[in-house]
Each structure stands twice: as structure tokens, then as C-alpha cells.
Amino acid sequence: MYNFVPKGCEALKEIFPKIIGNEELCARLARSLLAENPDLPHAYIIEGAYGTGKRTLAVELAKALVCENRTNTDAPALPCNSCRNCRNISRGACPDVIEIGTDGKASVGVDAIRELRRDVHIYPNDLERKIYIINDAHTMTVQAQNALLLTLEEPPAYAFILLLCENSALMLETIKSRAPIIRMKPLSPEDTERAMLLSDPSLETKKRTDPALFDDVIMSADGSAGLAIDLLSGKEAAKIAEARRASEKFCILAANAAKKAELLIHVTEVCTSTRETAKDQLESFALAVRDLALLKRDGDTALRFFSDREKATHLSDSFSLRKLLLISDALLEAISALERNSNTRLTLISMLSKF
Ligand SMILES: [Zn+2]
């Protein structure tokens, strides 16, 4: 959500009310959209990790572009979400907003793009624009990307193409030169929670029933509301909660030199089922230790592991910065040793001997 004063208008307009975070990006798009003739390019690549709101932005952008109240300075928001065009797009009932995806396959193939190329020359049914949303565009085969290039080079004036991708490095340079990249930033934990509740209000009940698990999942999702929702709905949630408790206990024991034996028992207990589990658990330890080290340097730093800042600060105070860095190095070394298929137990013992 972003408040914006349109040109020639004193009133504040709420911009992209359904987009959480990414304020600068929304303001930039708003400036282009609120111009008399929107001066947006014909295509954008929307890049961001899984679950960071790429598709939501694409749909909101489509609505804003054709919103009947776009230039109405009295309308309180853009998109207004109440005009016919906005409502039809929200319901997925607009024939001129067309979504393409992998269709259950591993990639977006050349056939889907050929169909787009044919369809793009048919004048829109209902709107002044025809908007294509290509989901998982990073999976497009080279052949598909080359086929799309022809459309991107000379699109009909009414066409607007949004390529949603997790990694623009997988897109051909020729595509990138014709479609500017919009990068979605990971959300803060607070914004992740807001985005989750906005997308599924029934999660409020889950939050009330088990607030600690809710926090665990948000912190583990690392800025992706979509991933947090997935994690909360699957069996992963309990595993994550367990791994996080184990990491907290790791920090508490590591802070106390007298608990060395207990630390060894704890680490071998939680890390020895498979090499993969051990690696995941060490990564979780490393994330917790990273938070504690950052807190030593800057009290305002954004935390990625601890949701309770006070508790984390208290824990951080029981370490010296030198010790935290030593632990962090030992953990990272052990993770890369496990990646090289070293013996898990020996790796753990050698790791613990370093701090
Ligand atoms: Zn509207």
C-alpha cells in the first residue's frame, strides 16, 4: 500500500492497495500509470523469489492500466477495485487478461508462446488493452523465448506483456533488452504476516491457535509470504518449529563454556539422521548465530532467525563477537564439508572442537 499525490491533485491516492511492501517500486509504476497516456513499456519482467507477490503485482498492474477511474482524481485508490474492469480482472473473468504457464509441465514451451503470438494480433474483446501474464517465465525454453522475441520487438499498441520469473539470469539478453526488469523485494516479517492474512484471512485462526508456530514459519520463509503459507499448510511446519527450537538450544548451550558436553550430545542428537538433515540443521544454527553477531554490531538490524528481538539481544549479550564469528566460521566449514560428503559424525566433532 502506498499513498501518492497525483499531479494536479491535492488528495492522497492509495496506490496498489493490495501490494504489501515494495513501496518505491509501486511509486515508480504509479508515476507512469497516472500520466495522461500511461508511459509504460509494452513488456516487463517481474522478478522475485517464489511467493514474493509477482502474480499479485501483475494482476494489480493490469487492473491499474485499464481501471475506469485511473485518471479520476477523486477516486481514492488505483486500481479502484470497484469499477467493472477492476472487478472482472479480480474475478479472472476478463477475456483480455490472458495467463500462460507451464500447464503442469517442467517448462513454458514454444507451443504456448506460438499461441500467444497468434492471439496477440486479435484485437481486444472488451478492454482497450490486451494483457498477457506469463507465469514461470524463467522456465521458458530457448525456443519459446526466441518465439516471444518477435512479439516483443513489434507488439501491437494495445498489447502489454508481463513475464513473471524467479531468476532473470535464465532469460535471454535479447528479451531483457526489450522488457525492463521490476524486482520484487523480500518482505519484512511484519509485511509477510500482513500479506499472508490479506491473501487468506482464515490464517488469523491459525495465528491465534499457535502464535509461536506462526512466527517460526514467517521467519523460515525469509520474506516470501507464499512460502510461509505453503509451510503453514503442510507437514513442514512442525519440522521447522523443531529445527528452530534446536537452533535456539544450540545458541544457549554454546554461550556457556561449562555446557560443552551437553552441546555435543544436543548437536549429535539433532544432526545425525541423514547428511541432508544435518546440513539443514547446521544452516539453521548458522542463521541464528548470524542474527546474534549482527545484533552485536547494530541493534536495529533486521533479524532473519529470531522473531523475539529482546530474547535475541539477551542471548547475544552472553557471547563475545569474536566467539560468535568463530562459531559461524566453524558452522560454515562443517556445512561445506557435508556438501563434500564427509562423514557426518566426524564433521560435527571437528566443528565443535573449533569454538
Ligand atoms: Zn477500477
Short mmCIF file of C-alpha atoms in Angstrom, two decimals, residues 24-304:
data_model
loop_
_atom_site.label_atom_id
_atom_site.label_comp_id
_atom_site.label_asym_id
_atom_site.label_seq_id
_atom_site.Cartn_x
_atom_site.Cartn_y
_atom_site.Cartn_z
CA GLU A 24 9.45 2.53 -4.12
CA LEU A 25 8.57 0.21 -6.94
CA CYS A 26 4.84 0.95 -6.58
CA ALA A 27 5.50 4.70 -6.56
CA ARG A 28 7.58 4.41 -9.72
CA LEU A 29 4.85 2.46 -11.51
CA ALA A 30 2.20 4.86 -10.23
CA ARG A 31 4.00 7.85 -11.75
CA SER A 32 3.91 6.16 -15.15
CA LEU A 33 0.32 4.99 -14.78
CA LEU A 34 -1.08 8.32 -13.65
CA ALA A 35 0.32 10.15 -16.66
CA GLU A 36 -2.35 11.23 -19.17
CA ASN A 37 -1.14 8.50 -21.51
CA PRO A 38 0.49 5.83 -19.36
CA ASP A 39 4.10 5.78 -20.47
CA LEU A 40 4.78 2.17 -19.53
CA PRO A 41 6.80 -0.01 -21.88
CA HIS A 42 4.98 -2.85 -23.67
CA ALA A 43 6.53 -5.52 -21.52
CA TYR A 44 8.05 -6.01 -18.09
CA ILE A 45 9.94 -8.83 -16.47
CA ILE A 46 8.72 -9.09 -12.85
CA GLU A 47 11.50 -10.86 -10.96
CA GLY A 48 11.36 -12.19 -7.41
CA ALA A 49 11.72 -15.32 -5.31
CA TYR A 50 8.83 -17.77 -5.03
CA GLY A 51 5.91 -16.31 -3.12
CA THR A 52 7.04 -12.66 -3.06
CA GLY A 53 3.90 -11.40 -4.83
CA LYS A 54 4.88 -11.33 -8.51
CA ARG A 55 1.49 -12.53 -9.73
CA THR A 56 -0.38 -10.21 -7.36
CA LEU A 57 1.60 -7.28 -8.76
CA ALA A 58 0.92 -8.41 -12.34
CA VAL A 59 -2.83 -8.58 -11.71
CA GLU A 60 -2.88 -5.23 -9.87
CA LEU A 61 -0.83 -3.65 -12.66
CA ALA A 62 -3.28 -4.98 -15.24
CA LYS A 63 -6.19 -3.51 -13.27
CA ALA A 64 -4.43 -0.16 -12.79
CA LEU A 65 -3.77 0.08 -16.52
CA VAL A 66 -7.40 -0.33 -17.53
CA CYS A 67 -9.14 0.94 -14.37
CA GLU A 68 -12.08 3.16 -15.36
CA ASN A 69 -11.07 5.50 -12.54
CA ARG A 70 -7.40 5.70 -13.50
CA THR A 71 -7.43 9.43 -14.22
CA ASN A 72 -10.30 10.24 -11.89
CA THR A 73 -8.56 12.35 -9.26
CA ASP A 74 -11.44 11.82 -6.82
CA ALA A 75 -11.09 8.03 -6.81
CA PRO A 76 -9.41 7.10 -3.53
CA ALA A 77 -7.25 4.29 -4.91
CA LEU A 78 -5.54 2.99 -8.03
CA PRO A 79 -6.64 0.40 -9.04
CA CYS A 80 -10.02 1.39 -7.62
CA ASN A 81 -11.11 -2.27 -7.26
CA SER A 82 -14.72 -1.22 -7.72
CA CYS A 83 -15.15 -0.39 -11.41
CA ARG A 84 -16.32 -3.04 -13.86
CA ASN A 85 -12.85 -3.63 -15.31
CA CYS A 86 -11.18 -4.00 -11.91
CA ARG A 87 -13.89 -6.38 -10.70
CA ASN A 88 -13.76 -8.54 -13.83
CA ILE A 89 -9.99 -8.88 -13.65
CA SER A 90 -10.14 -9.72 -9.92
CA ARG A 91 -12.64 -12.47 -10.67
CA GLY A 92 -10.49 -13.83 -13.51
CA ALA A 93 -13.41 -13.09 -15.83
CA CYS A 94 -11.80 -10.65 -18.22
CA PRO A 95 -11.19 -12.10 -21.70
CA ASP A 96 -8.42 -9.59 -22.40
CA VAL A 97 -6.22 -10.59 -19.48
CA ILE A 98 -4.66 -13.88 -20.51
CA GLU A 99 -2.47 -16.06 -18.32
CA ILE A 100 0.03 -18.56 -19.63
CA GLY A 101 2.03 -21.03 -17.55
CA THR A 102 3.76 -24.37 -17.58
CA ASP A 103 0.41 -26.22 -17.62
CA GLY A 104 1.80 -28.83 -15.25
CA LYS A 105 4.94 -29.40 -17.35
CA ALA A 106 8.51 -28.53 -16.43
CA SER A 107 8.69 -25.50 -18.71
CA VAL A 108 6.70 -22.98 -20.69
CA GLY A 109 7.05 -24.44 -24.15
CA VAL A 110 7.16 -22.97 -27.62
CA ASP A 111 3.56 -24.01 -28.41
CA ALA A 112 2.12 -21.79 -25.70
CA ILE A 113 4.17 -18.85 -26.99
CA ARG A 114 3.16 -19.51 -30.60
CA GLU A 115 -0.46 -19.41 -29.45
CA LEU A 116 0.24 -16.04 -27.76
CA ARG A 117 1.85 -14.75 -30.96
CA ARG A 118 -1.26 -15.67 -32.93
CA ASP A 119 -3.67 -14.34 -30.31
CA VAL A 120 -1.90 -11.01 -29.79
CA HIS A 121 -2.94 -9.86 -33.27
CA ILE A 122 -6.63 -10.37 -32.50
CA TYR A 123 -8.00 -7.03 -31.29
CA PRO A 124 -9.11 -6.97 -27.59
CA ASN A 125 -12.72 -8.00 -26.87
CA ASP A 126 -13.64 -5.77 -24.05
CA LEU A 127 -10.80 -3.50 -22.96
CA GLU A 128 -8.56 -1.04 -24.75
CA ARG A 129 -5.61 -3.24 -23.88
CA LYS A 130 -4.78 -6.90 -24.10
CA ILE A 131 -2.64 -8.05 -21.20
CA TYR A 132 -0.63 -11.28 -21.09
CA ILE A 133 0.76 -12.68 -17.84
CA ILE A 134 3.40 -15.37 -18.42
CA ASN A 135 3.91 -17.31 -15.17
CA ASP A 136 7.21 -19.14 -14.54
CA ALA A 137 8.79 -17.30 -17.48
CA HIS A 138 12.24 -18.40 -16.24
CA THR A 139 11.31 -21.94 -17.35
CA MET A 140 10.69 -20.86 -20.97
CA THR A 141 12.75 -22.92 -23.36
CA VAL A 142 15.23 -21.03 -25.55
CA GLN A 143 12.97 -21.82 -28.49
CA ALA A 144 9.99 -20.33 -26.64
CA GLN A 145 11.99 -17.22 -25.71
CA ASN A 146 13.08 -16.74 -29.29
CA ALA A 147 9.49 -17.11 -30.43
CA LEU A 148 8.38 -14.48 -27.91
CA LEU A 149 11.10 -12.12 -29.07
CA LEU A 150 9.30 -11.50 -32.35
CA THR A 151 6.24 -10.25 -30.44
CA LEU A 152 8.34 -8.15 -28.05
CA GLU A 153 10.07 -6.48 -30.98
CA GLU A 154 6.90 -5.27 -32.62
CA PRO A 155 3.90 -5.65 -30.37
CA PRO A 156 0.51 -4.20 -31.32
CA ALA A 157 -0.02 -0.88 -29.49
CA TYR A 158 -2.66 -2.38 -27.20
CA ALA A 159 -0.52 -5.33 -26.01
CA PHE A 160 1.07 -5.44 -22.56
CA ILE A 161 3.15 -8.48 -21.60
CA LEU A 162 4.27 -9.37 -18.08
CA LEU A 163 6.92 -12.07 -17.68
CA LEU A 164 6.98 -13.42 -14.13
CA CYS A 165 10.28 -15.02 -13.27
CA GLU A 166 12.28 -16.17 -10.27
CA ASN A 167 15.64 -15.61 -11.90
CA SER A 168 16.17 -13.21 -14.80
CA ALA A 169 19.61 -14.73 -15.42
CA LEU A 170 17.73 -17.53 -17.18
CA MET A 171 16.21 -15.12 -19.69
CA LEU A 172 17.90 -14.32 -22.98
CA GLU A 173 19.68 -10.96 -23.13
CA THR A 174 17.61 -10.07 -26.18
CA ILE A 175 14.40 -10.49 -24.12
CA LYS A 176 15.82 -8.46 -21.23
CA SER A 177 16.76 -5.62 -23.57
CA ARG A 178 13.09 -5.29 -24.58
CA ALA A 179 11.44 -5.77 -21.20
CA PRO A 180 12.70 -3.74 -18.21
CA ILE A 181 13.06 -5.76 -15.01
CA ILE A 182 10.91 -4.97 -11.97
CA ARG A 183 12.46 -6.61 -8.90
CA MET A 184 10.22 -7.66 -6.01
CA LYS A 185 12.00 -7.36 -2.67
CA PRO A 186 11.63 -9.98 0.07
CA LEU A 187 9.12 -8.82 2.68
CA SER A 188 9.95 -7.92 6.28
CA PRO A 189 8.48 -10.37 8.84
CA GLU A 190 5.71 -7.84 9.64
CA ASP A 191 4.85 -7.40 5.96
CA THR A 192 4.99 -11.17 5.40
CA GLU A 193 2.35 -11.56 8.09
CA ARG A 194 0.20 -8.79 6.58
CA ALA A 195 0.47 -10.31 3.11
CA MET A 196 -0.45 -13.77 4.45
CA LEU A 197 -3.53 -12.51 6.24
CA LEU A 198 -4.59 -10.41 3.25
CA SER A 199 -4.33 -13.37 0.92
CA ASP A 200 -6.03 -15.81 3.32
CA PRO A 201 -7.94 -14.22 6.24
CA SER A 202 -8.65 -17.69 7.70
CA LEU A 203 -4.97 -17.83 8.75
CA GLU A 204 -5.89 -15.46 11.59
CA THR A 205 -7.31 -18.51 13.42
CA LYS A 206 -4.06 -20.46 12.95
CA LYS A 207 -2.15 -17.47 14.27
CA ARG A 208 -4.33 -17.34 17.38
CA THR A 209 -4.13 -21.10 17.98
CA ASP A 210 -0.36 -21.37 17.70
CA PRO A 211 1.37 -17.97 17.60
CA ALA A 212 4.85 -19.48 18.11
CA LEU A 213 4.48 -21.76 15.08
CA PHE A 214 3.12 -18.84 13.06
CA ASP A 215 6.25 -16.82 13.93
CA ASP A 216 8.54 -19.78 13.15
CA VAL A 217 7.05 -20.20 9.72
CA ILE A 218 7.29 -16.48 8.90
CA MET A 219 10.95 -16.32 9.90
CA SER A 220 11.77 -19.51 7.96
CA ALA A 221 10.07 -18.24 4.81
CA ASP A 222 12.67 -15.45 4.59
CA GLY A 223 10.48 -12.75 3.06
CA SER A 224 8.16 -14.96 0.98
CA ALA A 225 4.52 -14.83 2.07
CA GLY A 226 3.64 -17.57 -0.44
CA LEU A 227 6.25 -19.91 1.01
CA ALA A 228 5.07 -19.11 4.56
CA ILE A 229 1.51 -20.06 3.58
CA ASP A 230 2.76 -23.31 1.98
CA LEU A 231 4.82 -24.14 5.03
CA LEU A 232 1.93 -23.49 7.37
CA SER A 233 -0.41 -25.73 5.44
CA GLY A 234 1.97 -28.68 5.13
CA LYS A 235 3.73 -31.09 7.44
CA GLU A 236 6.87 -28.96 7.09
CA ALA A 237 5.59 -26.56 9.76
CA ALA A 238 6.19 -28.96 12.65
CA LYS A 239 9.67 -29.85 11.31
CA ILE A 240 10.59 -26.17 11.02
CA ALA A 241 9.43 -25.47 14.55
CA GLU A 242 11.54 -28.38 15.80
CA ALA A 243 14.64 -27.23 13.88
CA ARG A 244 14.23 -23.71 15.25
CA ARG A 245 13.89 -24.90 18.85
CA ALA A 246 17.04 -27.00 18.31
CA SER A 247 18.89 -23.92 16.99
CA GLU A 248 17.88 -21.81 19.95
CA LYS A 249 19.07 -24.53 22.31
CA PHE A 250 22.33 -24.71 20.33
CA CYS A 251 22.93 -20.99 20.97
CA ILE A 252 22.06 -21.22 24.66
CA LEU A 253 24.44 -24.16 25.21
CA ALA A 254 27.21 -22.64 23.06
CA ALA A 255 27.11 -19.48 25.17
CA ASN A 256 28.12 -21.44 28.26
CA ALA A 257 31.62 -22.99 28.20
CA ALA A 258 30.62 -25.36 31.03
CA LYS A 259 27.95 -26.96 28.81
CA LYS A 260 30.39 -28.33 26.21
CA ALA A 261 29.40 -31.97 26.82
CA GLU A 262 25.70 -31.16 26.67
CA LEU A 263 26.28 -29.26 23.43
CA LEU A 264 27.95 -32.30 21.87
CA ILE A 265 25.01 -34.53 22.86
CA HIS A 266 22.48 -32.00 21.54
CA VAL A 267 24.24 -31.48 18.20
CA THR A 268 24.78 -35.18 17.52
CA GLU A 269 21.19 -35.90 18.51
CA VAL A 270 19.60 -33.39 16.12
CA CYS A 271 22.08 -33.75 13.28
CA THR A 272 22.69 -37.41 12.67
CA SER A 273 19.60 -38.88 10.99
CA THR A 274 20.80 -38.12 7.43
CA ARG A 275 23.56 -35.95 5.99
CA GLU A 276 20.90 -33.74 4.41
CA THR A 277 19.10 -33.22 7.76
CA ALA A 278 22.44 -32.42 9.38
CA LYS A 279 23.20 -29.82 6.73
CA ASP A 280 19.74 -28.20 7.07
CA GLN A 281 20.10 -28.11 10.83
CA LEU A 282 23.59 -26.56 10.66
CA GLU A 283 22.23 -23.94 8.26
CA SER A 284 19.54 -23.13 10.81
CA PHE A 285 22.23 -22.85 13.56
CA ALA A 286 24.23 -20.55 11.27
CA LEU A 287 21.25 -18.28 10.66
CA ALA A 288 20.64 -17.95 14.39
CA VAL A 289 24.33 -17.22 15.07
CA ARG A 290 24.34 -14.67 12.23
CA ASP A 291 21.47 -12.79 13.94
CA LEU A 292 23.35 -12.76 17.26
CA ALA A 293 26.54 -11.46 15.60
CA LEU A 294 24.67 -8.74 13.73
CA LEU A 295 22.95 -7.62 16.93
CA LYS A 296 26.40 -7.01 18.45
CA ARG A 297 27.23 -4.58 15.66
CA ASP A 298 23.89 -2.88 15.15
CA GLY A 299 20.89 -3.12 17.44
CA ASP A 300 18.47 -2.12 14.66
CA THR A 301 19.50 -4.81 12.20
CA ALA A 302 16.76 -6.88 10.50
CA LEU A 303 16.72 -10.37 12.01
CA ARG A 304 16.21 -13.47 9.89
#
